[in-house]
Amino acid sequence: MSVTASQVQGAVQTLTQSSDTLFLLLGAIMVFLMHAGFAFLEVGTVRQKNQVNALVKIIADFGISAIAYFFIGYWVAYGGTFLADANTLSQGNGYELVKFFFLLTFAAAIPAIVSGGIAERARFYPVLIATFFTVGLVYPLFEGIIWNGNFGVQAWFESQFGAGFHDFAGSVVVHGVGGWIALVAVLFLGMRKGRVRAGKHTNFAPSNIPFLALGAWILCVGWFGFNVMSAQTLNGISGLVAMNSLMAMAGGIVAALIAGKNDPGFIHNGPLAGLVAVCAGSDLMHPIGALVTGLIAGALFVYLFTYLQNKTKIDDVLGVWPLHGLCGAWGGIAAGIFGQSALGGLGGVSLSVQILGTLMGISVALVGAVLVYGAIHKASGLRLSEEDEFNGADLAIHKISATNME
């Protein structure tokens, strides 16, 4: 039996579609696993009386995020819905469904980031309501502008500066937006009780360094799915992205090791700072540029987190604003610096646009967060009572502690 050219072409197309679907599904699973990293990083950092709450918040936030993004967020960002019949949705090996899953894991990172900043004193259900609106409206508004060309902003950048805003894997779109939203939430909540004693700042020690380290390791491993698989197809995969992620991570570790003076909390957050910063330009930079990006991000996190905890009233428990907000903003700008061909990058990026796009992301995050958290703060309040905060969120909210005290 002879095989026609059209049959061969059809078989190749089916194989390509199924391979791309599997590739993106594996990426979605890797980024989904990162949420366990967020959970254990928070569990290890907060005091023991708030560990259960940390675990429950992350998984509950993911559930709310999935619903908000399915019905609202994905439509806001990409104009697509999933209201067709299952036969239509499953066409092309269900690639569009897996793409939704992959992008959902990015969207759900927003409340996971916020959770670390507001830990130990936030009410449970008001925070879940905030999650619904930030994932359903605030985050996808900027996501659609950058990754789908909504409102003609990218087209204007290209016409005026010769290049659009480049954010390959979300330094600004995901991490920057999440970090700046967290800052607003932290400011509304105020400082934890006992942080200032006799006019001096007191820092609460992490409750479990092994859990903190486990969370950091899970995030580091999953990040290669976050960055590399942002190509979304096998044809688009690049070893350069993997190498740049690795080098930025190493830079963050070394910088945090030195600047943090052997502190295990800083050392395990250092690689995360580097990885946040390299997301935007990981497909453009030379590996040495990625290394420098990670070095700067690691030092930036250590010094700013130390300053916030000791000199200001910004009580950001896990340091998510410096880690995601500021290092994410640095990543957007770094792509415009180290992505230039003159510095060994692939070019096709404008520093002016990278600065403008980063500022736009920060603005959307701040305005959106003020509206969402401000409204909830006025309507129901965001903070636990003083008694509940003293007893801990585990007993106050979930009626159980992390360890059996019998």
PDB file of C-alpha atoms in Angstrom, residues 164-369:
ATOM      1  CA  GLY A 164       8.278  45.816  22.043  1.00  0.00           C
ATOM      2  CA  PHE A 165       8.544  45.166  25.769  1.00  0.00           C
ATOM      3  CA  HIS A 166      10.405  41.878  26.165  1.00  0.00           C
ATOM      4  CA  ASP A 167       9.518  39.629  29.093  1.00  0.00           C
ATOM      5  CA  PHE A 168      10.096  36.050  28.004  1.00  0.00           C
ATOM      6  CA  ALA A 169       9.060  34.284  31.209  1.00  0.00           C
ATOM      7  CA  GLY A 170       7.621  36.954  33.474  1.00  0.00           C
ATOM      8  CA  SER A 171      10.172  38.897  35.524  1.00  0.00           C
ATOM      9  CA  VAL A 172       7.756  41.821  35.417  1.00  0.00           C
ATOM     10  CA  VAL A 173       4.496  40.262  34.193  1.00  0.00           C
ATOM     11  CA  VAL A 174       4.424  37.646  36.958  1.00  0.00           C
ATOM     12  CA  HIS A 175       6.991  38.375  39.664  1.00  0.00           C
ATOM     13  CA  GLY A 176       7.069  42.150  39.472  1.00  0.00           C
ATOM     14  CA  VAL A 177       3.281  42.428  39.462  1.00  0.00           C
ATOM     15  CA  GLY A 178       2.967  39.904  42.307  1.00  0.00           C
ATOM     16  CA  GLY A 179       5.624  41.624  44.407  1.00  0.00           C
ATOM     17  CA  TRP A 180       4.139  45.100  44.062  1.00  0.00           C
ATOM     18  CA  ILE A 181       0.634  43.813  44.784  1.00  0.00           C
ATOM     19  CA  ALA A 182       2.099  42.216  47.920  1.00  0.00           C
ATOM     20  CA  LEU A 183       3.599  45.534  49.013  1.00  0.00           C
ATOM     21  CA  VAL A 184       0.168  47.169  48.999  1.00  0.00           C
ATOM     22  CA  ALA A 185      -1.365  44.285  50.956  1.00  0.00           C
ATOM     23  CA  VAL A 186       1.474  44.409  53.505  1.00  0.00           C
ATOM     24  CA  LEU A 187       0.991  48.157  53.990  1.00  0.00           C
ATOM     25  CA  PHE A 188      -2.747  47.721  54.581  1.00  0.00           C
ATOM     26  CA  LEU A 189      -2.109  45.014  57.182  1.00  0.00           C
ATOM     27  CA  GLY A 190       0.621  46.810  59.119  1.00  0.00           C
ATOM     28  CA  MET A 191       3.291  45.280  61.322  1.00  0.00           C
ATOM     29  CA  ARG A 192       2.926  42.080  63.311  1.00  0.00           C
ATOM     30  CA  LYS A 193       2.524  42.464  67.063  1.00  0.00           C
ATOM     31  CA  GLY A 194       5.819  42.264  68.890  1.00  0.00           C
ATOM     32  CA  ARG A 195       7.956  43.396  65.954  1.00  0.00           C
ATOM     33  CA  VAL A 196       8.866  46.617  67.756  1.00  0.00           C
ATOM     34  CA  ARG A 197       9.939  46.388  71.380  1.00  0.00           C
ATOM     35  CA  ALA A 198      11.237  49.319  73.394  1.00  0.00           C
ATOM     36  CA  GLY A 199      11.444  51.324  70.180  1.00  0.00           C
ATOM     37  CA  LYS A 200      13.633  48.753  68.439  1.00  0.00           C
ATOM     38  CA  HIS A 201      12.817  46.314  65.640  1.00  0.00           C
ATOM     39  CA  THR A 202      12.783  42.643  66.581  1.00  0.00           C
ATOM     40  CA  ASN A 203      13.072  39.946  63.930  1.00  0.00           C
ATOM     41  CA  PHE A 204      11.355  36.603  64.406  1.00  0.00           C
ATOM     42  CA  ALA A 205      13.650  33.692  63.601  1.00  0.00           C
ATOM     43  CA  PRO A 206      12.528  31.128  60.971  1.00  0.00           C
ATOM     44  CA  SER A 207      10.743  28.213  62.611  1.00  0.00           C
ATOM     45  CA  ASN A 208      12.154  25.448  60.424  1.00  0.00           C
ATOM     46  CA  ILE A 209      15.261  25.894  58.264  1.00  0.00           C
ATOM     47  CA  PRO A 210      14.953  22.418  56.627  1.00  0.00           C
ATOM     48  CA  PHE A 211      11.418  23.253  55.412  1.00  0.00           C
ATOM     49  CA  LEU A 212      12.603  26.669  54.221  1.00  0.00           C
ATOM     50  CA  ALA A 213      15.430  24.991  52.304  1.00  0.00           C
ATOM     51  CA  LEU A 214      13.086  22.364  50.857  1.00  0.00           C
ATOM     52  CA  GLY A 215      10.805  25.103  49.548  1.00  0.00           C
ATOM     53  CA  ALA A 216      13.734  26.889  47.927  1.00  0.00           C
ATOM     54  CA  TRP A 217      14.977  23.689  46.268  1.00  0.00           C
ATOM     55  CA  ILE A 218      11.522  22.847  44.873  1.00  0.00           C
ATOM     56  CA  LEU A 219      11.241  26.361  43.456  1.00  0.00           C
ATOM     57  CA  CYS A 220      14.722  26.198  41.901  1.00  0.00           C
ATOM     58  CA  VAL A 221      13.970  22.899  40.138  1.00  0.00           C
ATOM     59  CA  GLY A 222      10.518  23.982  38.969  1.00  0.00           C
ATOM     60  CA  TRP A 223      11.907  27.251  37.656  1.00  0.00           C
ATOM     61  CA  PHE A 224      13.493  25.459  34.713  1.00  0.00           C
ATOM     62  CA  GLY A 225       9.960  24.560  33.649  1.00  0.00           C
ATOM     63  CA  PHE A 226       8.891  28.129  34.337  1.00  0.00           C
ATOM     64  CA  ASN A 227      11.620  29.575  32.095  1.00  0.00           C
ATOM     65  CA  VAL A 228      12.557  26.961  29.491  1.00  0.00           C
ATOM     66  CA  MET A 229       9.023  25.825  28.764  1.00  0.00           C
ATOM     67  CA  SER A 230       7.781  29.383  28.306  1.00  0.00           C
ATOM     68  CA  ALA A 231       8.733  28.665  24.680  1.00  0.00           C
ATOM     69  CA  GLN A 232       5.424  26.681  24.690  1.00  0.00           C
ATOM     70  CA  THR A 233       6.512  24.472  21.757  1.00  0.00           C
ATOM     71  CA  LEU A 234       9.289  21.941  21.241  1.00  0.00           C
ATOM     72  CA  ASN A 235      10.415  23.867  18.175  1.00  0.00           C
ATOM     73  CA  GLY A 236      10.972  26.984  20.302  1.00  0.00           C
ATOM     74  CA  ILE A 237      12.965  25.355  23.101  1.00  0.00           C
ATOM     75  CA  SER A 238      16.387  26.887  23.728  1.00  0.00           C
ATOM     76  CA  GLY A 239      19.312  25.607  25.739  1.00  0.00           C
ATOM     77  CA  LEU A 240      20.331  29.252  26.133  1.00  0.00           C
ATOM     78  CA  VAL A 241      17.346  29.789  28.426  1.00  0.00           C
ATOM     79  CA  ALA A 242      18.380  26.833  30.583  1.00  0.00           C
ATOM     80  CA  MET A 243      22.003  27.971  30.784  1.00  0.00           C
ATOM     81  CA  ASN A 244      21.052  31.562  31.611  1.00  0.00           C
ATOM     82  CA  SER A 245      18.669  30.380  34.313  1.00  0.00           C
ATOM     83  CA  LEU A 246      21.442  28.260  35.791  1.00  0.00           C
ATOM     84  CA  MET A 247      23.996  31.072  35.759  1.00  0.00           C
ATOM     85  CA  ALA A 248      21.597  33.637  37.254  1.00  0.00           C
ATOM     86  CA  MET A 249      20.699  31.161  39.980  1.00  0.00           C
ATOM     87  CA  ALA A 250      24.398  30.604  40.745  1.00  0.00           C
ATOM     88  CA  GLY A 251      24.979  34.368  40.805  1.00  0.00           C
ATOM     89  CA  GLY A 252      22.139  34.814  43.279  1.00  0.00           C
ATOM     90  CA  ILE A 253      23.527  32.112  45.550  1.00  0.00           C
ATOM     91  CA  VAL A 254      27.046  33.583  45.599  1.00  0.00           C
ATOM     92  CA  ALA A 255      25.839  37.153  46.177  1.00  0.00           C
ATOM     93  CA  ALA A 256      23.507  36.113  49.013  1.00  0.00           C
ATOM     94  CA  LEU A 257      26.235  33.961  50.541  1.00  0.00           C
ATOM     95  CA  ILE A 258      28.605  36.939  50.723  1.00  0.00           C
ATOM     96  CA  ALA A 259      26.140  39.752  51.437  1.00  0.00           C
ATOM     97  CA  GLY A 260      24.095  37.604  53.820  1.00  0.00           C
ATOM     98  CA  LYS A 261      27.118  36.551  55.870  1.00  0.00           C
ATOM     99  CA  ASN A 262      26.297  32.825  55.794  1.00  0.00           C
ATOM    100  CA  ASP A 263      22.673  33.323  56.915  1.00  0.00           C
ATOM    101  CA  PRO A 264      20.761  30.240  55.644  1.00  0.00           C
ATOM    102  CA  GLY A 265      17.589  32.232  55.003  1.00  0.00           C
ATOM    103  CA  PHE A 266      19.401  34.610  52.691  1.00  0.00           C
ATOM    104  CA  ILE A 267      21.418  31.848  51.026  1.00  0.00           C
ATOM    105  CA  HIS A 268      18.277  29.917  50.094  1.00  0.00           C
ATOM    106  CA  ASN A 269      16.467  33.015  48.837  1.00  0.00           C
ATOM    107  CA  GLY A 270      19.494  34.164  46.814  1.00  0.00           C
ATOM    108  CA  PRO A 271      18.956  31.706  43.949  1.00  0.00           C
ATOM    109  CA  LEU A 272      15.294  32.698  43.810  1.00  0.00           C
ATOM    110  CA  ALA A 273      16.268  36.365  43.437  1.00  0.00           C
ATOM    111  CA  GLY A 274      18.563  35.479  40.548  1.00  0.00           C
ATOM    112  CA  LEU A 275      15.914  33.351  38.862  1.00  0.00           C
ATOM    113  CA  VAL A 276      13.267  36.071  39.231  1.00  0.00           C
ATOM    114  CA  ALA A 277      15.576  38.593  37.586  1.00  0.00           C
ATOM    115  CA  VAL A 278      16.607  36.419  34.633  1.00  0.00           C
ATOM    116  CA  CYS A 279      13.085  35.430  33.547  1.00  0.00           C
ATOM    117  CA  ALA A 280      12.627  38.439  31.251  1.00  0.00           C
ATOM    118  CA  GLY A 281      15.849  38.168  29.272  1.00  0.00           C
ATOM    119  CA  SER A 282      16.735  34.488  29.650  1.00  0.00           C
ATOM    120  CA  ASP A 283      16.250  33.915  25.917  1.00  0.00           C
ATOM    121  CA  LEU A 284      18.416  36.920  24.932  1.00  0.00           C
ATOM    122  CA  MET A 285      21.350  37.255  27.315  1.00  0.00           C
ATOM    123  CA  HIS A 286      24.833  35.817  27.150  1.00  0.00           C
ATOM    124  CA  PRO A 287      25.390  33.503  30.145  1.00  0.00           C
ATOM    125  CA  ILE A 288      27.869  35.988  31.635  1.00  0.00           C
ATOM    126  CA  GLY A 289      25.192  38.687  31.440  1.00  0.00           C
ATOM    127  CA  ALA A 290      22.804  36.303  33.229  1.00  0.00           C
ATOM    128  CA  LEU A 291      25.440  35.696  35.908  1.00  0.00           C
ATOM    129  CA  VAL A 292      25.814  39.436  36.521  1.00  0.00           C
ATOM    130  CA  THR A 293      22.028  39.814  36.580  1.00  0.00           C
ATOM    131  CA  GLY A 294      21.815  37.133  39.271  1.00  0.00           C
ATOM    132  CA  LEU A 295      24.685  38.593  41.303  1.00  0.00           C
ATOM    133  CA  ILE A 296      23.005  42.004  41.421  1.00  0.00           C
ATOM    134  CA  ALA A 297      19.614  40.478  42.247  1.00  0.00           C
ATOM    135  CA  GLY A 298      21.014  38.387  45.116  1.00  0.00           C
ATOM    136  CA  ALA A 299      22.734  41.380  46.693  1.00  0.00           C
ATOM    137  CA  LEU A 300      19.692  43.591  46.077  1.00  0.00           C
ATOM    138  CA  PHE A 301      17.462  41.175  47.955  1.00  0.00           C
ATOM    139  CA  VAL A 302      19.756  40.820  50.979  1.00  0.00           C
ATOM    140  CA  TYR A 303      20.395  44.529  51.468  1.00  0.00           C
ATOM    141  CA  LEU A 304      16.825  45.687  50.866  1.00  0.00           C
ATOM    142  CA  PHE A 305      15.218  42.967  52.974  1.00  0.00           C
ATOM    143  CA  THR A 306      17.619  43.782  55.830  1.00  0.00           C
ATOM    144  CA  TYR A 307      16.822  47.477  55.530  1.00  0.00           C
ATOM    145  CA  LEU A 308      13.044  46.890  55.453  1.00  0.00           C
ATOM    146  CA  GLN A 309      13.088  44.605  58.480  1.00  0.00           C
ATOM    147  CA  ASN A 310      15.320  46.819  60.610  1.00  0.00           C
ATOM    148  CA  LYS A 311      14.553  50.380  59.548  1.00  0.00           C
ATOM    149  CA  THR A 312      10.962  50.611  58.273  1.00  0.00           C
ATOM    150  CA  LYS A 313       7.414  49.705  59.234  1.00  0.00           C
ATOM    151  CA  ILE A 314       7.033  47.504  56.137  1.00  0.00           C
ATOM    152  CA  ASP A 315       6.640  44.064  57.723  1.00  0.00           C
ATOM    153  CA  ASP A 316       7.113  41.800  54.706  1.00  0.00           C
ATOM    154  CA  VAL A 317       7.534  38.394  56.355  1.00  0.00           C
ATOM    155  CA  LEU A 318       9.287  36.530  53.515  1.00  0.00           C
ATOM    156  CA  GLY A 319      10.635  39.627  51.790  1.00  0.00           C
ATOM    157  CA  VAL A 320       8.453  39.082  48.725  1.00  0.00           C
ATOM    158  CA  TRP A 321       8.525  42.733  47.691  1.00  0.00           C
ATOM    159  CA  PRO A 322      12.330  42.904  47.421  1.00  0.00           C
ATOM    160  CA  LEU A 323      12.530  39.347  46.064  1.00  0.00           C
ATOM    161  CA  HIS A 324       9.763  39.460  43.457  1.00  0.00           C
ATOM    162  CA  GLY A 325       8.806  43.126  43.151  1.00  0.00           C
ATOM    163  CA  LEU A 326      12.216  44.783  43.051  1.00  0.00           C
ATOM    164  CA  CYS A 327      14.237  41.900  41.587  1.00  0.00           C
ATOM    165  CA  GLY A 328      11.460  41.444  39.026  1.00  0.00           C
ATOM    166  CA  ALA A 329      11.726  45.117  38.065  1.00  0.00           C
ATOM    167  CA  TRP A 330      15.509  44.751  37.880  1.00  0.00           C
ATOM    168  CA  GLY A 331      14.990  41.759  35.594  1.00  0.00           C
ATOM    169  CA  GLY A 332      12.866  43.771  33.179  1.00  0.00           C
ATOM    170  CA  ILE A 333      15.560  46.442  32.980  1.00  0.00           C
ATOM    171  CA  ALA A 334      18.415  43.882  32.894  1.00  0.00           C
ATOM    172  CA  ALA A 335      16.898  42.356  29.752  1.00  0.00           C
ATOM    173  CA  GLY A 336      17.292  45.750  28.097  1.00  0.00           C
ATOM    174  CA  ILE A 337      20.937  45.944  29.182  1.00  0.00           C
ATOM    175  CA  PHE A 338      22.359  42.443  28.804  1.00  0.00           C
ATOM    176  CA  GLY A 339      20.092  41.557  25.890  1.00  0.00           C
ATOM    177  CA  GLN A 340      21.942  44.099  23.727  1.00  0.00           C
ATOM    178  CA  SER A 341      24.202  42.589  21.047  1.00  0.00           C
ATOM    179  CA  ALA A 342      27.014  44.910  22.207  1.00  0.00           C
ATOM    180  CA  LEU A 343      27.069  42.975  25.497  1.00  0.00           C
ATOM    181  CA  GLY A 344      26.897  39.556  23.896  1.00  0.00           C
ATOM    182  CA  GLY A 345      23.110  39.259  23.772  1.00  0.00           C
ATOM    183  CA  LEU A 346      20.905  38.510  20.792  1.00  0.00           C
ATOM    184  CA  GLY A 347      19.667  42.103  20.435  1.00  0.00           C
ATOM    185  CA  GLY A 348      16.235  43.252  19.309  1.00  0.00           C
ATOM    186  CA  VAL A 349      15.463  44.859  22.667  1.00  0.00           C
ATOM    187  CA  SER A 350      15.232  48.502  23.750  1.00  0.00           C
ATOM    188  CA  LEU A 351      16.368  49.662  27.184  1.00  0.00           C
ATOM    189  CA  SER A 352      13.928  52.594  27.035  1.00  0.00           C
ATOM    190  CA  VAL A 353      11.021  50.241  26.360  1.00  0.00           C
ATOM    191  CA  GLN A 354      12.154  47.879  29.110  1.00  0.00           C
ATOM    192  CA  ILE A 355      12.112  50.738  31.606  1.00  0.00           C
ATOM    193  CA  LEU A 356       8.731  52.021  30.415  1.00  0.00           C
ATOM    194  CA  GLY A 357       7.176  48.553  30.393  1.00  0.00           C
ATOM    195  CA  THR A 358       8.498  47.817  33.855  1.00  0.00           C
ATOM    196  CA  LEU A 359       7.044  51.059  35.195  1.00  0.00           C
ATOM    197  CA  MET A 360       3.734  50.221  33.536  1.00  0.00           C
ATOM    198  CA  GLY A 361       3.655  46.819  35.242  1.00  0.00           C
ATOM    199  CA  ILE A 362       4.364  48.404  38.615  1.00  0.00           C
ATOM    200  CA  SER A 363       1.613  50.985  38.031  1.00  0.00           C
ATOM    201  CA  VAL A 364      -1.006  48.377  37.095  1.00  0.00           C
ATOM    202  CA  ALA A 365      -0.079  46.306  40.151  1.00  0.00           C
ATOM    203  CA  LEU A 366      -0.214  49.244  42.568  1.00  0.00           C
ATOM    204  CA  VAL A 367      -3.482  50.694  41.292  1.00  0.00           C
ATOM    205  CA  GLY A 368      -5.157  47.287  41.050  1.00  0.00           C
ATOM    206  CA  ALA A 369      -3.996  46.248  44.518  1.00  0.00           C
TER     207      ALA A 369
END
